[in-house]
Amino acid sequence: MNTSGNTILITGGTSGLGLAFAEQFLQDGNTVIICGRRTERLHQIKEKHPAIITKECDVANEQQREELAAWAIQQYPTLNILMNNAGIQLVTDLTKPVDLATVRSEVETNLIAPIHLSSLFAPHLKTQKDPAIINISSGLAFAPIAFMPVYCATKAAVHSLTLSMRHQLKGSVKVYEIAPPSTDTELGHQRRADKTQTHGGIPISEFLAEAMDGLKNDIPEIAVGQSKGLRAKREELFDNMNH
Ligand SMILES: NC(=O)c1ccc[n+]([C@@H]2O[C@H](COP(=O)([O-])OP(=O)(O)OC[C@H]3O[C@@H](n4cnc5c(N)ncnc54)[C@H](OP(=O)(O)O)[C@@H]3O)[C@@H](O)[C@H]2O)c1
């Protein structure tokens, strides 16, 4: 895809990968809109990059998703790219009754929001030049880590969703999936008692370079770093089972 001259909405642009994409896309000559729940972060980003358009929005809230779509389309009619990036990562112990509100919040944020937002934006995107939807899944979409079963299931679902979305929007909107490997962001910071402890994984800059390269080369399913191995193993397994 052409990575300049677009108008891009990135959900969850207040930290980590979303913020890194926002800064890169801005530098590459795009109009960039980000959203997130943390007002303070949105203010700080606006101060650092006055050109980035910021919007407070909780994508886990249905009404706020509808308001976000209506506002973005009305205010930025040239919007041609939606990046479904916002996500949370929680630990779920399946050996005892789960807290359903917590489970629902993770599914709502990671899966229902991309489904709903993509459908809200699709009719508008279809009318734009070079339209695209970019879904951020995970290497864990292909092989789960068992202590985060709901997170991994949502990411497997985002992968599946992306395949169907690409099929339905064929010929009108390009649909990309980026599967990051473990990357050093704030993801899962709620579960770390020691807040100075990092997520671990590769530096954000390393992830970003490979992901942008994939987009520039128009690769529909961009598995970055270690995610490549996880994706390849799944496909190998599929081939073995269906030989
Ligand atoms: N880092 C990794 O190792 C890794 C690996 C594979 C996939 N991913 C995926 O990459 C994406 C970005 O994660 P990250 O690593 O950059 O983590 P991060 O630093 O924690 O960023 C997550 C972003 O999502 C936003 N967000 C979360 N819940 C939201 C909600 N309800 N409404 C609006 N925004 C919300 C956060 O903003 P607010 O808190 O301000 O709302 C924040 O901007 C996620 O989908 C994640 O699953 C990350």
Tab-separated table of N, CA and C and ligand atoms in Angstrom, residues 11-19 35-39 41-42 57-61 64 84-89 105 108-110 113 136-140 151 154-155 178-190 199-202 204 207 227, ligand 1:
chain	number	residue	atom	x	y	z
A	11	THR	N	-6.923	3.028	16.315
A	11	THR	CA	-7.517	2.870	17.652
A	11	THR	C	-6.391	2.483	18.614
A	12	GLY	N	-6.434	3.049	19.812
A	12	GLY	CA	-5.392	2.731	20.787
A	12	GLY	C	-4.056	3.304	20.381
A	13	GLY	N	-4.024	4.621	20.230
A	13	GLY	CA	-2.770	5.263	19.808
A	13	GLY	C	-2.049	5.968	20.940
A	14	THR	N	-2.444	5.683	22.192
A	14	THR	CA	-1.837	6.428	23.305
A	14	THR	C	-0.532	5.815	23.811
A	15	SER	N	-0.194	4.615	23.358
A	15	SER	CA	1.081	4.005	23.769
A	15	SER	C	1.454	2.902	22.786
A	16	GLY	N	2.611	2.321	23.019
A	16	GLY	CA	3.038	1.115	22.312
A	16	GLY	C	3.017	1.186	20.796
A	17	LEU	N	2.483	0.126	20.198
A	17	LEU	CA	2.531	-0.017	18.742
A	17	LEU	C	1.681	1.044	18.051
A	18	GLY	N	0.518	1.350	18.619
A	18	GLY	CA	-0.378	2.341	18.016
A	18	GLY	C	0.290	3.703	17.943
A	19	LEU	N	0.944	4.095	19.027
A	19	LEU	CA	1.638	5.394	19.042
A	19	LEU	C	2.812	5.386	18.063
A	35	CYS	N	-7.082	7.378	18.891
A	35	CYS	CA	-8.024	7.435	20.015
A	35	CYS	C	-7.530	6.535	21.136
A	36	GLY	N	-8.068	6.767	22.307
A	36	GLY	CA	-7.722	5.981	23.485
A	36	GLY	C	-8.536	6.479	24.658
A	37	ARG	N	-8.400	5.802	25.802
A	37	ARG	CA	-9.193	6.203	26.980
A	37	ARG	C	-8.455	7.202	27.849
A	38	ARG	N	-7.118	7.192	27.825
A	38	ARG	CA	-6.343	8.020	28.771
A	38	ARG	C	-6.192	9.463	28.266
A	39	THR	N	-7.022	10.343	28.850
A	39	THR	CA	-7.052	11.752	28.427
A	39	THR	C	-5.687	12.405	28.557
A	41	ARG	N	-2.716	11.138	28.453
A	41	ARG	CA	-1.809	10.701	27.379
A	41	ARG	C	-2.143	11.409	26.064
A	42	LEU	N	-3.443	11.519	25.793
A	42	LEU	CA	-3.855	12.175	24.540
A	42	LEU	C	-3.364	13.616	24.530
A	57	CYS	N	-11.874	7.959	23.399
A	57	CYS	CA	-12.895	6.962	23.055
A	57	CYS	C	-12.556	5.626	23.699
A	58	ASP	N	-13.558	5.014	24.287
A	58	ASP	CA	-13.406	3.658	24.818
A	58	ASP	C	-14.020	2.714	23.785
A	59	VAL	N	-13.176	1.987	23.072
A	59	VAL	CA	-13.711	1.140	21.990
A	59	VAL	C	-14.468	-0.077	22.511
A	60	ALA	N	-14.408	-0.291	23.825
A	60	ALA	CA	-15.196	-1.394	24.405
A	60	ALA	C	-16.653	-0.975	24.609
A	61	ASN	N	-16.939	0.306	24.337
A	61	ASN	CA	-18.283	0.835	24.540
A	61	ASN	C	-18.967	1.031	23.183
A	64	GLN	N	-19.870	4.591	22.166
A	64	GLN	CA	-18.682	5.399	21.851
A	64	GLN	C	-18.080	4.999	20.500
A	84	ASN	N	-7.285	-1.215	13.303
A	84	ASN	CA	-7.836	-1.773	14.542
A	84	ASN	C	-6.679	-2.286	15.390
A	85	ASN	N	-6.204	-1.427	16.290
A	85	ASN	CA	-5.015	-1.756	17.066
A	85	ASN	C	-5.290	-1.910	18.567
A	86	ALA	N	-6.277	-1.164	19.100
A	86	ALA	CA	-6.508	-1.172	20.553
A	86	ALA	C	-6.681	-2.599	21.063
A	87	GLY	N	-6.010	-2.888	22.168
A	87	GLY	CA	-6.148	-4.235	22.723
A	87	GLY	C	-5.710	-4.279	24.169
A	88	ILE	N	-6.252	-5.246	24.893
A	88	ILE	CA	-5.795	-5.494	26.261
A	88	ILE	C	-5.434	-6.972	26.375
A	89	GLN	N	-4.584	-7.275	27.350
A	89	GLN	CA	-4.101	-8.655	27.502
A	89	GLN	C	-4.201	-9.043	28.976
A	105	SER	N	-14.939	-7.816	28.864
A	105	SER	CA	-14.225	-6.580	28.503
A	105	SER	C	-13.080	-6.887	27.525
A	108	GLU	N	-14.712	-7.779	24.151
A	108	GLU	CA	-15.311	-6.566	23.565
A	108	GLU	C	-14.219	-5.680	22.944
A	109	THR	N	-13.119	-5.507	23.678
A	109	THR	CA	-12.036	-4.631	23.205
A	109	THR	C	-11.294	-5.250	22.020
A	110	ASN	N	-10.928	-6.520	22.155
A	110	ASN	CA	-10.022	-7.126	21.167
A	110	ASN	C	-10.737	-7.666	19.931
A	113	ALA	N	-14.899	-4.879	19.069
A	113	ALA	CA	-14.595	-3.522	18.559
A	113	ALA	C	-14.110	-3.560	17.109
A	136	ILE	N	-4.656	-5.611	13.819
A	136	ILE	CA	-3.483	-6.079	14.564
A	136	ILE	C	-3.877	-7.334	15.340
A	137	SER	N	-3.330	-8.462	14.925
A	137	SER	CA	-3.615	-9.717	15.645
A	137	SER	C	-2.437	-10.002	16.568
A	138	SER	N	-1.815	-11.164	16.435
A	138	SER	CA	-0.676	-11.525	17.289
A	138	SER	C	-0.120	-12.855	16.810
A	139	GLY	N	1.154	-13.107	17.114
A	139	GLY	CA	1.713	-14.447	16.880
A	139	GLY	C	0.923	-15.472	17.685
A	140	LEU	N	0.337	-15.005	18.812
A	140	LEU	CA	-0.425	-15.918	19.678
A	140	LEU	C	-1.767	-16.315	19.052
A	151	TYR	N	-7.318	-13.934	25.774
A	151	TYR	CA	-6.542	-13.043	24.893
A	151	TYR	C	-6.191	-13.783	23.593
A	154	THR	N	-9.113	-14.395	21.366
A	154	THR	CA	-9.568	-13.191	20.630
A	154	THR	C	-8.654	-12.938	19.438
A	155	LYS	N	-7.367	-13.189	19.610
A	155	LYS	CA	-6.420	-12.910	18.520
A	155	LYS	C	-6.559	-13.941	17.393
A	178	ILE	N	-1.590	-7.614	10.661
A	178	ILE	CA	-0.212	-7.593	11.159
A	178	ILE	C	-0.201	-8.400	12.456
A	179	ALA	N	0.650	-9.424	12.500
A	179	ALA	CA	0.763	-10.271	13.693
A	179	ALA	C	2.081	-9.950	14.386
A	180	PRO	N	2.059	-9.107	15.429
A	180	PRO	CA	3.314	-8.771	16.110
A	180	PRO	C	3.809	-9.946	16.957
A	181	PRO	N	5.122	-10.017	17.141
A	181	PRO	CA	5.662	-10.971	18.117
A	181	PRO	C	5.645	-10.260	19.469
A	182	SER	N	6.176	-10.882	20.503
A	182	SER	CA	6.294	-10.200	21.790
A	182	SER	C	7.149	-8.939	21.583
A	183	THR	N	6.558	-7.790	21.878
A	183	THR	CA	7.213	-6.493	21.645
A	183	THR	C	7.104	-5.655	22.920
A	184	ASP	N	8.159	-4.924	23.209
A	184	ASP	CA	8.253	-4.254	24.513
A	184	ASP	C	7.377	-2.998	24.608
A	185	THR	N	6.112	-3.216	24.959
A	185	THR	CA	5.157	-2.107	25.116
A	185	THR	C	4.567	-2.180	26.529
A	186	GLU	N	3.491	-1.423	26.741
A	186	GLU	CA	2.840	-1.456	28.058
A	186	GLU	C	1.825	-2.594	28.171
A	187	LEU	N	1.691	-3.390	27.120
A	187	LEU	CA	0.656	-4.428	27.099
A	187	LEU	C	0.735	-5.310	28.352
A	188	GLY	N	-0.407	-5.541	28.976
A	188	GLY	CA	-0.472	-6.414	30.156
A	188	GLY	C	0.097	-5.788	31.416
A	189	HIS	N	0.339	-4.453	31.402
A	189	HIS	CA	0.995	-3.836	32.571
A	189	HIS	C	0.127	-3.935	33.825
A	190	GLN	N	-1.192	-4.110	33.619
A	190	GLN	CA	-2.099	-4.216	34.779
A	190	GLN	C	-1.729	-5.429	35.639
A	199	HIS	N	7.378	-5.468	29.445
A	199	HIS	CA	6.673	-6.574	28.808
A	199	HIS	C	7.678	-7.568	28.224
A	200	GLY	N	8.856	-7.060	27.869
A	200	GLY	CA	9.862	-7.922	27.226
A	200	GLY	C	9.604	-7.986	25.727
A	201	GLY	N	10.407	-8.793	25.028
A	201	GLY	CA	10.236	-8.908	23.574
A	201	GLY	C	11.127	-7.932	22.832
A	202	ILE	N	10.884	-7.819	21.534
A	202	ILE	CA	11.749	-6.986	20.689
A	202	ILE	C	11.420	-5.495	20.901
A	204	ILE	N	10.228	-1.741	20.086
A	204	ILE	CA	9.131	-1.270	19.215
A	204	ILE	C	9.675	-0.871	17.839
A	207	PHE	N	9.996	-3.828	15.558
A	207	PHE	CA	8.668	-4.253	15.088
A	207	PHE	C	8.181	-3.317	13.977
A	227	SER	N	6.677	-14.261	15.165
A	227	SER	CA	5.327	-14.646	14.728
A	227	SER	C	5.378	-15.440	13.429
B	1	LIG	N1	3.247	-5.871	22.589
B	1	LIG	C1	3.137	-7.123	22.187
B	1	LIG	O1	3.939	-8.001	22.557
B	1	LIG	C2	2.025	-7.514	21.228
B	1	LIG	C3	2.125	-8.753	20.582
B	1	LIG	C4	1.109	-9.129	19.735
B	1	LIG	C5	0.018	-8.301	19.536
B	1	LIG	N2	-0.053	-7.096	20.163
B	1	LIG	C6	-1.236	-6.255	19.942
B	1	LIG	O2	-0.860	-4.950	19.572
B	1	LIG	C7	-1.904	-4.039	19.910
B	1	LIG	C8	-1.308	-2.835	20.638
B	1	LIG	O3	-0.810	-3.265	21.895
B	1	LIG	P1	0.537	-2.682	22.528
B	1	LIG	O4	1.489	-3.792	22.633
B	1	LIG	O5	0.921	-1.441	21.830
B	1	LIG	O6	0.041	-2.378	24.026
B	1	LIG	P2	-0.172	-1.018	24.824
B	1	LIG	O7	1.059	-0.221	24.885
B	1	LIG	O8	-0.802	-1.454	26.115
B	1	LIG	O9	-1.237	-0.234	23.933
B	1	LIG	C9	-2.581	-0.615	23.877
B	1	LIG	C10	-3.371	0.549	23.309
B	1	LIG	O10	-4.740	0.142	23.241
B	1	LIG	C11	-5.528	1.138	23.823
B	1	LIG	N3	-6.747	0.578	24.377
B	1	LIG	C12	-6.900	-0.488	25.187
B	1	LIG	N4	-8.184	-0.651	25.519
B	1	LIG	C13	-8.858	0.349	24.898
B	1	LIG	C14	-10.212	0.717	24.864
B	1	LIG	N5	-11.161	0.046	25.522
B	1	LIG	N6	-10.568	1.810	24.142
B	1	LIG	C15	-9.620	2.525	23.459
B	1	LIG	N7	-8.323	2.206	23.449
B	1	LIG	C16	-7.955	1.127	24.172
B	1	LIG	C17	-4.652	1.772	24.883
B	1	LIG	O11	-5.108	3.108	25.124
B	1	LIG	P3	-5.793	3.604	26.491
B	1	LIG	O12	-5.246	2.780	27.611
B	1	LIG	O13	-5.430	5.049	26.555
B	1	LIG	O14	-7.251	3.393	26.268
B	1	LIG	C18	-3.311	1.791	24.184
B	1	LIG	O15	-3.199	2.927	23.365
B	1	LIG	C19	-2.903	-4.828	20.756
B	1	LIG	O16	-3.994	-5.220	19.957
B	1	LIG	C20	-2.103	-6.052	21.171
B	1	LIG	O17	-2.916	-7.163	21.443
B	1	LIG	C21	0.935	-6.660	20.997
